Amino acid sequence: MASLLTDQSLRIYKHDQRLVILSVSEGGLRIGENTEYPSFEHTDYTNGVYLFAETVSATSDVVAPYGLTVATCNLVGPGKEIHLDASGKAGSIGTPQNPDGGAGDSGGTVGLYVQDLSDTAAKPTYLAAQALVQKYIDRPEFDGSQSQNLVSDSDTLYDGAQALLDMAQGLSATQAVITNIFGQLSSVIDKIKKGETSTVADLLRAAGNASSMIYLAIMQQGNLAAPDDDQVRGGYPGTGTGVEADPGEAGKGGELYPTFIDSTAVRLAQAQLAFAHPEQCAMLLDRANTFFYLNSPVLRSHARRLYGRLIQRLSFLPLQSSDPLYQAYQNSSIMPSTSLDALKRILDSANDELVKLNSGQTDYNGHTPRWVPRASYDFYKAVLDDALADLQSFETAYTQYHTALVKQEDLNDKVKLAYSNTSRMISRLNEDIEDIWSTLQDLNRKISAKAPVVLKAQKELKEAYEAEKAKIEEAFGLSISQIINAFTSIAMAPHKSMVAAEGADLIYKGFNSVPTADGGSVSKEYLASEIKQSEATISNIKLELKTKLDGTYQLDDAFAKRLIVEKERMLAQLDKFSDSALGGVKDADTRKDLKTKFDAYINTVTDRNDSILQYNVNVGLLVKKTEDKKQYENEQKKLENKQIANNDPDLPAITAYIDAIYQSSRTRVMKLLDILLRSLYFRMLRSHDVLAFAFNNSKVEVDSVPLSLTAKVLGGARGKIQDQFSKEVEEWGSEPARFPTNFDTDPGNRCYLDKFDRRQLLSGHSVTLMIQPVLRYSKNPGDFKNACNVRVYRARFGFTGLKTASGVNEDVRVIVTLTHGGNETIVNRSNEAIHFEHNPVSTLYSFRMRGDKVTSVMDNGNIGQADINQTATSYAAPGPFAEWTVDLDGTEFEKLDFSGVTEAFFDFCGTNYAFIQL
């Protein structure tokens, strides 16, 4: 077996006279001449050879007399027809001592499963192309009643066809073949571009022709790869020696099980070959998860492809007991009895992770793309060191266990080493669960606070549209309420990448139930059990409304199909519809006001629903980590006094347990590596791709990431991040400048409230406002002229003209709670505005005054644990350019006179750098 510390993408099992190889490397296995496995003809694998790999490259014919199963995503040949030969061995030739010829051996079974016939593993292939073309043909816009409708270059049907043509250029085929398949569709698109008349029927005919041509290509490839009966014939009889000697009998013929992926799960369920190995699929899921954990843009794209591959491979699930494939799994000598249950869990996990990845809203750990931690770089470095030490312990147990398993050695000491360390993993999971509960409570407050904002924007929009009700209903064919509620549903769903053809029909699963645990409860009203995609067009909106008795959608309508379109295209459609709807409105200000209110409404809904999606993801993480904790505790108890034999029926479950705790430990390290990089980004304002520098590798191939992300490799990555931190400290140069020089005696940099915000604060005693970022050439930079990387260590608040009320001859207390909303912009030295998101930061500034003079400061407005005297080890200080809430609760209003207040302002103390001279 290859060393686990060398290549965790490969497992080789040699026992019971059979060879089983599991591989998830894109480079895959090479068999045939001039490879490690030129032939299996002269081996003792009398129970067969089984190869489960993402890629199998055959350089020549391959002989395995006792049976050969090849299950692969990509079958790569030498450019000519090859044979996978399992014909039985010929009988022995008679000798003078034993003149009769020996009987030929029976032919073995050839099982062949090819998911994606291609000579180039990294590119889309015919089978993938057929699925995309068929998905396009199945769109509701091709309904017969619309066949004579004209198509323009602004229609979604045009966009979908153009996406198919773009995909075609990636096929592993010659340009002549691509033109032969997609030429008719390309011609129709060219006509539409030129403004020539083209109908829905024209597009449908062209797409149907492409589908037929692709199907023909698939059949041709399948014929080349499929084995024939001669390759599983019985062995020839041995010839006798001497006149009266008898020849041996011919061996019995074997079986042929060629299986190719089909667009329907029903066809796969009829297969007679157990082609998806649960351990190999689990390895592939771990690989996809690893790419998602590391959070590199390059690796995320690879993760997306691997998740999709698993979902396609396992699309036959669930099976009925009467299905031939179900029987094949039950009768297989190499598949564990729990295989189908394990594969179903893998399929569900791949589905959930792919939807999370495609949403673009969170990473694997539920963090938004802009989220950054505020704890110090040194703090996370220390936590990471502890996690690496845990990983080393679990890695030792994992490696020793798998080595003993392969060599058929005693397993008990190795299992004991694993479960003795399980308490440490359970402790880490408890920490994670507490963090997630805290995040959920924060998100709950955040979502609740946004509800009145959404309803206010909706109310204003409806009022604006009611004024032009007749014109709008005539253009849309829908009521104002229907339009607004329908587009609310568009904003509800994950957007951006999910609109792509490749992401069609993904379902957001897993949020039907939530655990009960100490510390609080999950708000179920935020949980959506299913979000299914359909393209958002006016015709589709009308179609979807037919399913509603009242013809409307509910805000955040759960358990429903969602109309999805990315925000930019949605607003473009609204502009187009509004131009038509408001064509009779002559007042330009009225039209502008309507569009502004619609934009504002969509923005508020999208903002709130992005938070709901993040909430959902964190609920999913909570469920998973809680289940993992229970599983580890249960397995630890079961194994405590158990003696394990190498044929123990519980061995698959024990192996899964050993693998799971190791992967959990490794996942924690990769999570902390990502947090460490985010911490570095927030402090130094320079982002880093973990693939690009932590592993000294900028290649984009999947296998360019170390195949074995061991404790040593990940520890090396941490060291390289530390080196990068030191380099960037040097690049920034000297310490930043302070403003003001003395925080306690000098006024700081001020930001003044405008008259509307000041009026709101004085009348309502609270106001929320946005301080806009100051860039190098901003027109009104105020006190932040020529300042970048501005950080605030102390926030104060003042009033010009405030005094104590007439007749009050005592000190009066003024209390101001200042809350930084967490979403902020920091400008770097290159004059780039970088957006960050973190938890809200609150501080208290309070003072006593008599007359119009401040007599003493009670609370000085220090920001959290950001210590200007220990910037390397303190919490990272936020910047001033963010949403702030000013609250005067607790102030002795009855003893104060606000009537003469002419200014209200923030007074910030902190640091900044100067812009570099270009």
Short mmCIF file of C-alpha atoms in Angstrom, two decimals, residues 193-552:
data_model
loop_
_atom_site.label_atom_id
_atom_site.label_comp_id
_atom_site.label_asym_id
_atom_site.label_seq_id
_atom_site.Cartn_x
_atom_site.Cartn_y
_atom_site.Cartn_z
CA LYS A 193 -27.39 39.01 -33.13
CA LYS A 194 -27.94 40.64 -36.52
CA GLY A 195 -31.55 41.45 -35.66
CA GLU A 196 -32.95 38.99 -38.21
CA THR A 197 -36.24 37.24 -37.49
CA SER A 198 -35.88 34.09 -35.37
CA THR A 199 -38.53 32.28 -33.35
CA VAL A 200 -38.65 30.06 -30.30
CA ALA A 201 -39.26 27.11 -32.64
CA ASP A 202 -36.04 27.89 -34.56
CA LEU A 203 -34.01 27.69 -31.35
CA LEU A 204 -35.75 24.48 -30.27
CA ARG A 205 -35.05 22.75 -33.60
CA ALA A 206 -31.38 23.78 -33.47
CA ALA A 207 -30.96 22.61 -29.87
CA GLY A 208 -32.72 19.31 -30.68
CA ASN A 209 -30.32 18.73 -33.57
CA ALA A 210 -27.33 19.33 -31.26
CA SER A 211 -28.75 16.85 -28.75
CA SER A 212 -29.14 14.16 -31.42
CA MET A 213 -25.61 14.68 -32.72
CA ILE A 214 -24.17 14.44 -29.19
CA TYR A 215 -26.10 11.22 -28.57
CA LEU A 216 -24.61 9.73 -31.73
CA ALA A 217 -21.10 10.68 -30.58
CA ILE A 218 -21.73 9.04 -27.20
CA MET A 219 -22.84 5.81 -28.84
CA GLN A 220 -19.75 5.77 -31.05
CA GLN A 221 -17.46 6.24 -28.04
CA GLY A 222 -19.35 3.60 -26.09
CA ASN A 223 -18.89 1.06 -28.85
CA LEU A 224 -15.14 1.64 -28.83
CA ALA A 225 -14.89 1.17 -25.08
CA ALA A 226 -17.33 -1.71 -24.58
CA PRO A 227 -15.85 -5.21 -24.24
CA ASP A 228 -17.01 -8.08 -26.46
CA ASP A 229 -17.77 -11.71 -25.66
CA ASP A 230 -14.34 -12.91 -26.76
CA GLN A 231 -12.79 -11.03 -23.86
CA VAL A 232 -14.56 -13.17 -21.25
CA ARG A 233 -14.43 -16.57 -22.99
CA GLY A 234 -13.38 -19.64 -21.06
CA GLY A 235 -9.79 -20.84 -21.23
CA TYR A 236 -8.87 -23.01 -24.23
CA PRO A 237 -8.56 -26.73 -23.46
CA GLY A 238 -5.08 -28.04 -22.93
CA THR A 239 -3.80 -30.47 -25.59
CA GLY A 240 -2.89 -34.01 -24.65
CA THR A 241 0.45 -35.74 -25.25
CA GLY A 242 0.37 -39.16 -26.90
CA VAL A 243 -2.02 -40.88 -29.32
CA GLU A 244 -4.67 -41.82 -26.75
CA ALA A 245 -4.46 -38.79 -24.45
CA ASP A 246 -7.64 -36.66 -24.04
CA PRO A 247 -7.70 -32.85 -24.34
CA GLY A 248 -8.95 -30.78 -21.39
CA GLU A 249 -12.38 -29.18 -21.30
CA ALA A 250 -12.91 -25.58 -22.31
CA GLY A 251 -13.47 -23.17 -19.43
CA LYS A 252 -16.90 -21.60 -18.92
CA GLY A 253 -17.48 -18.13 -20.25
CA GLY A 254 -17.53 -15.13 -17.88
CA GLU A 255 -19.98 -12.18 -17.72
CA LEU A 256 -19.96 -8.74 -19.32
CA TYR A 257 -21.24 -5.71 -17.40
CA PRO A 258 -20.57 -2.53 -19.39
CA THR A 259 -22.27 0.47 -17.73
CA PHE A 260 -22.29 4.04 -19.01
CA ILE A 261 -23.79 7.02 -17.26
CA ASP A 262 -27.22 7.95 -18.55
CA SER A 263 -29.31 11.08 -18.19
CA THR A 264 -31.92 9.11 -16.24
CA ALA A 265 -31.43 7.49 -12.84
CA VAL A 266 -33.89 4.78 -13.87
CA ARG A 267 -31.45 3.40 -16.44
CA LEU A 268 -28.63 3.31 -13.91
CA ALA A 269 -30.79 1.39 -11.46
CA GLN A 270 -30.93 -1.40 -14.04
CA ALA A 271 -27.14 -1.83 -14.03
CA GLN A 272 -25.79 -5.15 -12.81
CA LEU A 273 -22.44 -3.79 -11.66
CA ALA A 274 -21.85 -2.19 -8.23
CA PHE A 275 -19.85 0.66 -9.72
CA ALA A 276 -19.73 3.25 -6.89
CA HIS A 277 -17.49 2.14 -4.02
CA PRO A 278 -18.49 3.87 -0.73
CA GLU A 279 -14.91 4.23 0.51
CA GLN A 280 -13.69 5.68 -2.79
CA CYS A 281 -16.69 8.06 -2.93
CA ALA A 282 -16.00 9.11 0.67
CA MET A 283 -12.39 9.80 -0.31
CA LEU A 284 -13.62 11.93 -3.22
CA LEU A 285 -16.02 13.83 -0.94
CA ASP A 286 -13.16 14.46 1.51
CA ARG A 287 -11.08 15.77 -1.39
CA ALA A 288 -13.84 18.13 -2.53
CA ASN A 289 -14.38 19.27 1.07
CA THR A 290 -10.65 19.86 1.45
CA PHE A 291 -10.65 22.19 -1.54
CA PHE A 292 -13.68 23.99 -0.08
CA TYR A 293 -12.08 24.18 3.41
CA LEU A 294 -8.95 25.88 2.10
CA ASN A 295 -11.11 28.61 0.56
CA SER A 296 -8.84 29.32 -2.42
CA PRO A 297 -10.74 30.66 -5.48
CA VAL A 298 -8.94 28.11 -7.67
CA LEU A 299 -9.69 25.24 -5.33
CA ARG A 300 -13.34 26.25 -4.89
CA SER A 301 -13.89 25.77 -8.62
CA HIS A 302 -12.36 22.29 -8.38
CA ALA A 303 -14.55 21.52 -5.36
CA ARG A 304 -17.63 22.50 -7.37
CA ARG A 305 -16.68 20.06 -10.14
CA LEU A 306 -16.02 17.17 -7.74
CA TYR A 307 -19.31 17.71 -5.87
CA GLY A 308 -21.16 17.71 -9.19
CA ARG A 309 -19.38 14.53 -10.25
CA LEU A 310 -20.43 12.73 -7.07
CA ILE A 311 -24.03 13.89 -7.42
CA GLN A 312 -24.17 12.61 -11.00
CA ARG A 313 -22.51 9.29 -10.09
CA LEU A 314 -24.93 8.62 -7.24
CA SER A 315 -28.06 9.86 -9.00
CA PHE A 316 -29.50 6.32 -8.93
CA LEU A 317 -30.20 6.65 -5.18
CA PRO A 318 -32.38 5.66 -3.47
CA LEU A 319 -32.81 2.15 -4.92
CA GLN A 320 -35.73 -0.24 -4.59
CA SER A 321 -35.02 -3.80 -3.42
CA SER A 322 -36.27 -5.03 -6.80
CA ASP A 323 -33.74 -2.97 -8.76
CA PRO A 324 -30.94 -5.01 -10.38
CA LEU A 325 -28.36 -2.55 -9.04
CA TYR A 326 -29.65 -3.07 -5.49
CA GLN A 327 -29.14 -6.81 -5.92
CA ALA A 328 -25.67 -6.22 -7.35
CA TYR A 329 -24.65 -4.40 -4.18
CA GLN A 330 -26.14 -7.06 -1.93
CA ASN A 331 -24.32 -9.83 -3.78
CA SER A 332 -20.98 -8.06 -4.24
CA SER A 333 -18.02 -9.70 -2.51
CA ILE A 334 -16.15 -6.39 -2.10
CA MET A 335 -18.93 -4.02 -1.07
CA PRO A 336 -19.76 -3.60 2.66
CA SER A 337 -23.32 -4.47 3.61
CA THR A 338 -23.92 -0.83 4.54
CA SER A 339 -22.76 0.50 1.16
CA LEU A 340 -26.04 1.98 -0.06
CA ASP A 341 -26.71 3.78 3.24
CA ALA A 342 -23.16 5.19 3.18
CA LEU A 343 -23.52 6.31 -0.44
CA LYS A 344 -26.81 8.06 0.38
CA ARG A 345 -25.11 10.04 3.17
CA ILE A 346 -22.32 10.99 0.77
CA LEU A 347 -24.86 12.12 -1.85
CA ASP A 348 -26.76 14.27 0.66
CA SER A 349 -23.55 15.84 1.93
CA ALA A 350 -22.32 16.60 -1.61
CA ASN A 351 -25.69 18.21 -2.44
CA ASP A 352 -25.63 20.40 0.67
CA GLU A 353 -22.03 21.52 0.18
CA LEU A 354 -22.52 22.30 -3.51
CA VAL A 355 -25.52 24.53 -2.85
CA LYS A 356 -23.59 26.30 -0.09
CA LEU A 357 -20.62 26.74 -2.44
CA ASN A 358 -22.76 27.90 -5.35
CA SER A 359 -24.55 30.49 -3.23
CA GLY A 360 -21.35 32.51 -3.06
CA GLN A 361 -22.53 33.85 0.31
CA THR A 362 -20.47 31.74 2.73
CA ASP A 363 -17.41 29.53 2.93
CA TYR A 364 -17.48 25.99 4.29
CA ASN A 365 -17.45 27.30 7.87
CA GLY A 366 -20.35 29.72 7.40
CA HIS A 367 -18.24 32.88 7.07
CA THR A 368 -19.21 35.43 4.46
CA PRO A 369 -16.56 36.39 1.87
CA ARG A 370 -15.89 39.72 3.62
CA TRP A 371 -15.90 38.41 7.19
CA VAL A 372 -12.75 38.97 9.21
CA PRO A 373 -11.87 38.14 12.81
CA ARG A 374 -10.90 40.98 15.14
CA ALA A 375 -8.81 38.91 17.56
CA SER A 376 -5.11 39.41 17.06
CA TYR A 377 -2.93 37.55 14.61
CA ASP A 378 -0.84 36.23 17.55
CA PHE A 379 -3.99 34.90 19.24
CA TYR A 380 -5.00 32.80 16.23
CA LYS A 381 -1.44 31.63 15.71
CA ALA A 382 -1.41 30.16 19.24
CA VAL A 383 -4.79 28.47 18.72
CA LEU A 384 -3.53 27.01 15.44
CA ASP A 385 -0.45 25.57 17.16
CA ASP A 386 -2.73 23.69 19.58
CA ALA A 387 -4.85 22.37 16.70
CA LEU A 388 -1.73 21.17 14.87
CA ALA A 389 -0.65 19.24 17.97
CA ASP A 390 -4.08 17.56 18.09
CA LEU A 391 -3.85 16.73 14.40
CA GLN A 392 -0.48 15.05 14.87
CA SER A 393 -1.96 12.71 17.49
CA PHE A 394 -4.95 11.76 15.34
CA GLU A 395 -2.76 11.41 12.26
CA THR A 396 -0.53 8.90 14.03
CA ALA A 397 -3.57 6.82 15.03
CA TYR A 398 -5.06 7.10 11.53
CA THR A 399 -1.87 6.05 9.78
CA GLN A 400 -1.11 3.13 12.10
CA TYR A 401 -4.68 1.86 11.87
CA HIS A 402 -4.82 1.85 8.05
CA THR A 403 -1.36 0.29 7.79
CA ALA A 404 -2.38 -2.52 10.15
CA LEU A 405 -5.68 -2.95 8.28
CA VAL A 406 -3.90 -3.48 4.97
CA LYS A 407 -1.27 -5.79 6.42
CA GLN A 408 -3.90 -7.79 8.35
CA GLU A 409 -2.12 -6.98 11.62
CA ASP A 410 -3.68 -6.64 15.08
CA LEU A 411 -5.88 -3.53 15.16
CA ASN A 412 -6.66 -3.17 18.86
CA ASP A 413 -3.73 -0.99 19.94
CA LYS A 414 -4.28 1.31 16.95
CA VAL A 415 -7.98 1.73 17.65
CA LYS A 416 -7.24 2.40 21.33
CA LEU A 417 -4.83 5.16 20.30
CA ALA A 418 -7.66 6.78 18.33
CA TYR A 419 -10.45 6.56 20.89
CA SER A 420 -8.16 7.63 23.74
CA ASN A 421 -7.76 10.98 21.95
CA THR A 422 -11.45 11.35 21.06
CA SER A 423 -12.17 13.41 24.17
CA ARG A 424 -9.93 16.15 22.78
CA MET A 425 -11.93 16.22 19.55
CA ILE A 426 -15.22 16.32 21.48
CA SER A 427 -13.88 19.25 23.49
CA ARG A 428 -13.03 21.09 20.25
CA LEU A 429 -16.51 20.36 18.86
CA ASN A 430 -18.06 21.80 22.03
CA GLU A 431 -16.08 24.99 21.42
CA ASP A 432 -17.26 25.12 17.80
CA ILE A 433 -20.88 24.51 18.83
CA GLU A 434 -20.74 27.36 21.35
CA ASP A 435 -19.30 29.66 18.67
CA ILE A 436 -22.07 28.72 16.23
CA TRP A 437 -24.78 29.32 18.85
CA SER A 438 -23.31 32.77 19.46
CA THR A 439 -23.25 33.46 15.70
CA LEU A 440 -26.87 32.35 15.34
CA GLN A 441 -27.99 34.69 18.11
CA ASP A 442 -26.13 37.58 16.46
CA LEU A 443 -27.69 36.77 13.08
CA ASN A 444 -31.12 36.45 14.68
CA ARG A 445 -30.83 39.97 16.06
CA LYS A 446 -29.47 41.22 12.75
CA ILE A 447 -32.33 39.68 10.72
CA SER A 448 -34.98 40.88 13.17
CA ALA A 449 -33.62 44.42 12.98
CA LYS A 450 -33.89 44.36 9.19
CA ALA A 451 -37.55 43.27 9.09
CA PRO A 452 -39.02 46.78 9.65
CA VAL A 453 -36.56 48.19 7.12
CA VAL A 454 -37.82 45.76 4.46
CA LEU A 455 -41.47 46.43 5.26
CA LYS A 456 -40.91 50.20 5.18
CA ALA A 457 -39.24 49.97 1.76
CA GLN A 458 -42.05 47.74 0.49
CA LYS A 459 -44.69 50.17 1.74
CA GLU A 460 -43.00 53.15 0.07
CA LEU A 461 -42.65 51.24 -3.18
CA LYS A 462 -46.30 50.21 -3.24
CA GLU A 463 -47.40 53.76 -2.56
CA ALA A 464 -45.25 55.08 -5.40
CA TYR A 465 -46.56 52.49 -7.84
CA GLU A 466 -50.20 52.95 -6.89
CA ALA A 467 -49.99 56.42 -8.42
CA GLU A 468 -49.37 54.88 -11.84
CA LYS A 469 -51.32 51.65 -11.26
CA ALA A 470 -53.18 51.45 -14.56
CA LYS A 471 -50.13 52.01 -16.79
CA ILE A 472 -48.04 49.46 -14.87
CA GLU A 473 -50.65 46.70 -14.85
CA GLU A 474 -51.16 47.18 -18.57
CA ALA A 475 -47.43 46.71 -19.28
CA PHE A 476 -46.75 43.83 -16.88
CA GLY A 477 -50.09 42.06 -17.00
CA LEU A 478 -49.76 41.66 -13.24
CA SER A 479 -50.91 43.56 -10.20
CA ILE A 480 -48.53 45.78 -8.26
CA SER A 481 -48.64 43.38 -5.30
CA GLN A 482 -47.88 40.40 -7.52
CA ILE A 483 -44.88 42.09 -9.15
CA ILE A 484 -43.36 43.17 -5.87
CA ASN A 485 -43.92 39.85 -4.12
CA ALA A 486 -42.62 37.89 -7.10
CA PHE A 487 -39.39 39.83 -7.24
CA THR A 488 -39.11 39.50 -3.47
CA SER A 489 -38.91 35.76 -4.05
CA ILE A 490 -36.18 36.28 -6.62
CA ALA A 491 -34.14 38.16 -4.06
CA MET A 492 -34.71 35.43 -1.47
CA ALA A 493 -32.65 32.81 -3.26
CA PRO A 494 -28.88 32.42 -3.51
CA HIS A 495 -27.85 34.22 -6.68
CA LYS A 496 -24.87 34.74 -8.99
CA SER A 497 -23.32 31.38 -9.87
CA MET A 498 -26.50 29.38 -9.25
CA VAL A 499 -28.04 30.93 -12.35
CA ALA A 500 -25.47 29.22 -14.61
CA ALA A 501 -26.68 26.28 -16.67
CA GLU A 502 -24.39 23.94 -14.79
CA GLY A 503 -26.18 24.75 -11.55
CA ALA A 504 -29.68 23.88 -12.74
CA ASP A 505 -32.09 22.16 -10.36
CA LEU A 506 -29.87 22.22 -7.30
CA ILE A 507 -31.89 21.91 -4.13
CA TYR A 508 -31.13 23.51 -0.81
CA LYS A 509 -31.73 20.65 1.60
CA GLY A 510 -31.18 19.84 5.21
CA PHE A 511 -33.10 22.54 7.05
CA ASN A 512 -36.33 20.75 7.93
CA SER A 513 -35.36 20.03 11.51
CA VAL A 514 -32.98 21.48 14.03
CA PRO A 515 -31.49 20.11 17.24
CA THR A 516 -32.51 21.17 20.69
CA ALA A 517 -29.54 22.11 22.82
CA ASP A 518 -28.74 24.18 25.87
CA GLY A 519 -28.09 27.80 25.14
CA GLY A 520 -31.03 28.83 23.00
CA SER A 521 -33.26 27.77 20.16
CA VAL A 522 -33.06 28.14 16.40
CA SER A 523 -35.61 30.43 14.78
CA LYS A 524 -37.35 28.02 12.44
CA GLU A 525 -39.07 30.78 10.51
CA TYR A 526 -35.72 31.54 8.88
CA LEU A 527 -35.19 28.00 7.66
CA ALA A 528 -35.97 27.16 4.03
CA SER A 529 -36.23 23.43 3.33
CA GLU A 530 -36.10 23.69 -0.45
CA ILE A 531 -35.03 26.31 -2.93
CA LYS A 532 -35.26 25.12 -6.50
CA GLN A 533 -34.17 27.19 -9.46
CA SER A 534 -36.18 28.49 -12.36
CA GLU A 535 -35.22 31.43 -14.56
CA ALA A 536 -36.92 34.68 -13.56
CA THR A 537 -38.90 36.11 -16.45
CA ILE A 538 -42.29 37.73 -16.59
CA SER A 539 -43.73 34.61 -18.28
CA ASN A 540 -42.30 32.39 -15.54
CA ILE A 541 -43.60 34.69 -12.82
CA LYS A 542 -47.09 34.38 -14.33
CA LEU A 543 -46.67 30.59 -14.49
CA GLU A 544 -45.57 30.37 -10.85
CA LEU A 545 -48.41 32.62 -9.70
CA LYS A 546 -50.91 30.10 -11.07
CA THR A 547 -49.91 27.74 -8.26
CA LYS A 548 -51.00 30.31 -5.67
CA LEU A 549 -54.71 30.53 -4.98
CA ASP A 550 -54.55 34.23 -4.22
CA GLY A 551 -52.08 35.00 -7.00
CA THR A 552 -49.44 36.38 -4.66
#
